[in-house]
Coordinates of C-alpha atoms and ligand atoms in Angstrom, one line a residue:
M88 CA 81.1 96.1 114.6
S89 CA 83.9 93.7 114.6
A90 CA 84.2 90.3 112.8
T91 CA 86.5 89.0 115.5
P92 CA 86.1 89.1 119.3
R93 CA 88.2 92.0 120.6
T94 CA 89.4 90.0 123.6
T95 CA 92.6 92.0 123.9
V96 CA 90.8 95.4 123.7
P97 CA 89.5 96.9 126.9
Q98 CA 85.8 97.5 126.6
S99 CA 84.2 100.5 128.4
L100 CA 80.6 101.4 129.0
D101 CA 81.5 105.0 129.1
G102 CA 82.5 107.2 126.1
P103 CA 81.7 106.9 122.5
L104 CA 80.2 103.7 121.0
P105 CA 82.1 101.7 118.4
M106 CA 81.7 103.0 114.8
T107 CA 79.5 100.8 112.7
L108 CA 78.6 100.7 109.0
P109 CA 75.0 101.9 109.6
R110 CA 76.4 104.8 111.7
L111 CA 78.8 105.8 108.9
A112 CA 75.9 105.8 106.5
E113 CA 73.9 107.9 109.0
C114 CA 76.8 110.4 109.2
K115 CA 76.4 110.9 105.4
R116 CA 72.6 111.2 105.7
L117 CA 72.9 113.8 108.5
G118 CA 75.7 115.7 106.8
E119 CA 78.1 114.9 109.7
A120 CA 81.7 114.9 108.5
I121 CA 83.5 111.6 108.8
V122 CA 87.1 111.8 110.2
M123 CA 89.5 109.1 109.0
V124 CA 93.2 108.8 109.6
T125 CA 95.9 106.2 109.0
A126 CA 97.7 104.4 111.8
Y127 CA 100.4 101.8 111.7
D128 CA 101.2 100.8 115.3
Y129 CA 99.9 100.7 118.8
P130 CA 100.8 104.3 119.8
S131 CA 99.4 105.9 116.6
A132 CA 96.2 103.9 117.1
Q133 CA 96.0 105.1 120.7
V134 CA 96.4 108.7 119.5
A135 CA 93.6 108.2 116.9
Q136 CA 91.4 106.7 119.6
E137 CA 92.0 109.5 122.0
A138 CA 91.5 112.2 119.3
G139 CA 88.1 110.7 118.6
V140 CA 88.4 109.8 114.9
D141 CA 85.7 107.7 113.3
V142 CA 87.7 105.4 110.9
V143 CA 91.3 104.2 111.1
L144 CA 93.0 102.9 108.0
V145 CA 96.1 100.8 108.2
G146 CA 97.2 102.1 104.9
D147 CA 99.8 100.6 102.6
S148 CA 101.3 104.1 102.9
G149 CA 102.9 102.5 105.9
A150 CA 105.2 100.8 103.5
M151 CA 106.8 104.2 103.0
T152 CA 106.1 106.1 106.3
V153 CA 107.1 103.3 108.7
L154 CA 108.9 100.6 106.8
G155 CA 111.0 102.9 104.6
Y156 CA 110.2 101.4 101.2
P157 CA 110.4 103.8 98.2
S158 CA 106.7 103.1 97.3
T159 CA 103.7 101.1 98.5
I160 CA 104.5 98.3 96.0
P161 CA 106.9 96.1 98.0
V162 CA 104.9 95.7 101.2
S163 CA 103.8 92.2 101.9
I164 CA 100.6 90.8 103.4
D165 CA 102.4 89.6 106.5
E166 CA 104.0 93.0 107.0
M167 CA 100.6 94.7 106.7
L168 CA 99.1 92.2 109.1
M169 CA 101.7 92.9 111.7
L170 CA 101.0 96.6 111.5
A171 CA 97.2 96.1 111.5
S172 CA 97.4 93.8 114.6
A173 CA 99.3 96.4 116.5
V174 CA 96.8 99.1 115.5
R175 CA 93.9 96.7 116.6
R176 CA 95.4 96.5 120.1
G177 CA 95.4 100.3 120.4
L178 CA 91.8 100.9 119.2
R179 CA 88.4 100.6 120.8
T180 CA 85.8 102.6 118.9
P181 CA 86.9 103.6 115.4
L182 CA 86.1 101.3 112.5
L183 CA 89.4 99.6 111.5
V184 CA 90.0 99.2 107.8
G185 CA 93.0 97.2 106.5
D186 CA 94.5 98.1 103.1
L187 CA 95.0 95.1 100.8
P188 CA 98.6 95.5 99.5
F189 CA 99.6 95.4 95.8
G190 CA 99.5 91.8 94.4
S191 CA 97.4 90.4 97.1
Y192 CA 94.0 90.6 95.5
E193 CA 94.2 91.3 91.8
T194 CA 94.7 87.8 90.4
S195 CA 91.4 86.2 91.2
N196 CA 88.3 86.5 93.4
E197 CA 89.6 83.6 95.4
Q198 CA 92.9 85.3 96.1
A199 CA 91.0 88.5 97.0
I200 CA 88.7 86.7 99.5
A201 CA 91.5 84.8 101.0
T202 CA 93.6 87.9 101.6
A203 CA 90.7 89.9 103.0
Q204 CA 89.8 87.0 105.4
R205 CA 93.4 87.2 106.8
F206 CA 92.9 90.9 107.6
I207 CA 89.7 90.1 109.5
K208 CA 90.7 86.9 111.1
E209 CA 94.4 87.5 112.0
A210 CA 94.6 91.2 112.5
G211 CA 91.0 91.9 113.7
C212 CA 90.2 94.5 111.0
D213 CA 86.5 95.4 110.5
A214 CA 86.8 96.0 106.8
V215 CA 89.3 96.1 104.0
K216 CA 90.2 98.6 101.3
L217 CA 91.3 98.0 97.7
E218 CA 92.4 100.3 94.9
R219 CA 91.0 101.0 91.4
G220 CA 87.9 100.3 89.4
G221 CA 88.2 97.8 86.5
T222 CA 88.9 94.3 87.6
S223 CA 88.9 95.5 91.3
V224 CA 85.2 96.0 91.0
E225 CA 84.7 92.2 90.7
R226 CA 87.2 91.6 93.5
A227 CA 85.2 94.0 95.7
R228 CA 81.9 92.3 94.9
A229 CA 83.4 88.9 95.7
I230 CA 84.8 90.0 99.1
V231 CA 81.5 91.7 100.0
Q232 CA 79.6 88.5 99.0
A233 CA 82.0 86.6 101.3
G234 CA 80.7 88.8 104.2
I235 CA 83.6 91.3 104.5
P236 CA 82.9 95.0 104.2
V237 CA 84.9 96.8 101.5
M238 CA 86.0 100.4 101.0
G239 CA 86.9 101.4 97.4
H240 CA 89.6 103.8 96.4
V241 CA 89.7 105.6 93.0
G242 CA 91.4 108.7 91.4
L243 CA 95.1 108.6 92.2
T244 CA 95.7 105.0 93.2
P245 CA 99.4 104.8 94.4
Q246 CA 99.7 101.0 93.7
T247 CA 99.3 101.7 90.0
A248 CA 100.8 105.2 89.9
T249 CA 103.3 104.3 87.2
A250 CA 100.4 103.3 84.8
L251 CA 98.7 106.6 85.7
G252 CA 101.7 108.7 84.7
G253 CA 103.1 109.2 88.3
Y254 CA 101.9 110.6 91.5
R255 CA 99.7 113.3 89.9
A256 CA 96.1 114.5 90.1
Q257 CA 93.7 112.4 88.1
G258 CA 90.4 113.3 86.4
R259 CA 91.5 116.6 85.0
T260 CA 90.1 115.9 81.5
A261 CA 86.5 115.2 80.9
E262 CA 87.4 111.7 79.6
Q263 CA 89.5 110.9 82.7
A264 CA 86.9 112.3 85.1
I265 CA 84.1 110.2 83.5
A266 CA 86.3 107.1 83.9
V267 CA 86.9 107.9 87.7
A268 CA 83.1 108.5 88.1
R269 CA 82.2 105.3 86.4
D270 CA 84.7 103.4 88.6
A271 CA 83.2 105.0 91.8
I272 CA 79.6 104.1 90.7
A273 CA 80.6 100.5 89.8
L274 CA 82.3 100.1 93.2
E275 CA 79.1 101.3 95.0
E276 CA 77.1 98.8 92.9
A277 CA 79.5 96.1 93.9
G278 CA 78.6 96.7 97.5
C279 CA 81.3 99.0 98.8
F280 CA 80.3 100.8 102.0
A281 CA 82.4 103.9 101.3
I282 CA 84.9 105.1 98.7
V283 CA 88.1 107.1 98.9
L284 CA 88.6 109.7 96.1
E285 CA 92.2 110.7 95.9
A286 CA 93.7 113.7 94.1
I287 CA 91.0 114.7 91.8
P288 CA 89.5 118.2 91.1
A289 CA 87.0 119.2 93.8
A290 CA 84.3 119.9 91.1
V291 CA 84.7 116.3 89.8
A292 CA 84.4 114.9 93.3
Q293 CA 81.2 116.9 93.9
E294 CA 79.6 115.4 90.7
I295 CA 80.6 111.9 91.9
M296 CA 79.2 112.5 95.4
A297 CA 75.9 113.6 93.9
R298 CA 75.7 110.2 92.0
V299 CA 76.6 107.8 94.8
E300 CA 74.8 107.2 98.1
I301 CA 77.7 105.7 100.1
P302 CA 80.0 108.1 102.0
V303 CA 82.8 109.6 100.0
I304 CA 86.1 110.2 101.8
G305 CA 88.3 112.7 100.2
I306 CA 92.1 113.1 100.1
G307 CA 93.0 115.9 97.8
A308 CA 89.5 115.9 96.4
G309 CA 88.1 119.0 98.1
P310 CA 85.2 119.0 100.6
A311 CA 83.6 115.5 100.8
D312 CA 81.5 113.4 103.2
G313 CA 84.7 112.8 105.1
Q314 CA 88.4 113.4 104.9
V315 CA 91.4 111.1 105.3
L316 CA 95.1 112.0 105.9
V317 CA 98.2 110.0 106.4
F318 CA 99.2 110.2 110.1
H319 CA 102.8 111.0 109.4
D320 CA 101.9 113.7 107.0
L321 CA 99.4 115.5 109.2
L322 CA 101.7 115.4 112.2
G323 CA 104.9 116.2 110.3
I324 CA 106.7 113.0 111.1
Y325 CA 107.5 111.8 107.6
D326 CA 110.4 113.6 105.9
G327 CA 109.8 112.2 102.3
H328 CA 107.8 113.9 99.6
V329 CA 104.5 115.2 100.9
A330 CA 101.6 115.8 98.5
R331 CA 100.2 119.3 98.3
F332 CA 96.9 118.2 99.7
A333 CA 98.5 116.9 102.9
K334 CA 98.1 119.8 105.4
R335 CA 100.6 119.7 108.2
F336 CA 98.9 120.2 111.6
A337 CA 102.0 119.7 113.7
D338 CA 105.8 119.4 113.4
V339 CA 106.3 116.3 115.5
R340 CA 109.5 115.2 113.7
A341 CA 111.3 118.4 114.7
H342 CA 110.3 117.7 118.4
M343 CA 111.5 114.1 118.1
V344 CA 114.9 115.2 116.6
A345 CA 115.3 117.9 119.2
G346 CA 114.5 115.4 122.0
V347 CA 116.9 112.8 120.8
A348 CA 119.6 115.4 120.2
E349 CA 119.2 116.7 123.7
Y350 CA 119.5 113.2 125.1
A351 CA 122.7 112.6 123.1
A352 CA 124.1 115.9 124.4
E353 CA 123.3 115.0 128.0
V354 CA 124.9 111.6 127.7
R355 CA 128.0 113.1 126.2
S356 CA 128.2 115.8 128.8
R357 CA 127.5 113.2 131.5
T358 CA 124.5 115.2 132.9
F359 CA 122.2 112.3 132.2
P360 CA 121.5 110.2 134.2
A361 CA 121.1 112.5 137.2
P362 CA 120.6 111.1 140.8
E363 CA 116.8 111.1 140.4
H364 CA 117.2 108.5 137.5
C365 CA 119.3 106.1 139.7
Y366 CA 118.3 103.4 142.2
S367 CA 119.8 103.5 145.7
I368 CA 121.1 100.7 147.9
D369 CA 121.2 100.5 151.6
D370 CA 124.7 101.5 153.0
E371 CA 125.0 98.2 154.9
Q372 CA 124.0 96.1 151.9
L373 CA 126.5 98.0 149.7
A374 CA 129.3 97.4 152.3
N375 CA 128.4 93.7 152.4
F376 CA 128.3 93.6 148.6
R377 CA 131.8 95.1 148.4
A378 CA 133.1 92.8 151.0
G379 CA 131.6 89.8 149.2
L380 CA 133.4 90.8 146.0
T381 CA 136.9 90.6 147.6
Ligands
LIG478 O1 97.6 103.9 102.1 C1 97.0 104.9 102.4 O2 97.4 105.6 103.4 C2 95.8 105.3 101.7 C3 95.1 106.6 102.0 C4 95.9 107.7 101.5 C5 93.7 106.7 101.5 O3 95.3 104.6 100.8

């Protein structure tokens, strides 16, 4: 399901079919776990595609993992659109969700719709994600009514981490947990097709899952209908702070550093490039070339 023609994306009759919203709902109904991962460029999108994930999120976490900002706050719409466009070119079947950055949707429904439309129209996203309950519920409803699928995100919402007391687990008191549950239910009522629960106790997430019909994607929320992790965290590429819920499935950064260090050593020792990395020229042509230079 794509809102824009994927003219740059090779279509194949073999292999898995593109993920759709009805198929995601069916995964929940059938108890099939939904696999979601972030991606921020063409190669990470290709990796997600080949690994067979269901949903790819161009998360505003890319502000930190690939753009080097200290938080998700500074990233602009244009920066997110550039990342999302590159991901689009590397994907065929997963549902592509674009994260609306901080300050791009909170002011009014009109602002939220206009930003969401850019993600669909300019970057080829299938859906958008926004953070928080509260006023975001109205923004989600407006975007859905404008014909754009929306994923909600409650619990620890990094765009408003300062107001939440920092990057810490949420919903650990009954009062807080009720507020998170109410936000999740309100986002479902607003028409969201799925919701991310971040950094809340697993028992609270279970109660919320029992009260909503849409798929719940967990990150630090225990077992859920699906899971999402940040690409750079799960592969061990990012060297900044990594949350305790981010399991490392590989140590790619160490391999990257070792590879570049070996390259540097071979350049310095003049063992690279070797003859097999060089182009040859016919002896006669070389002689003529040298003669032509004098
Ligand atoms: O930006 C992001 O990567 C996210 C996920 C952690 C859900 O919002």
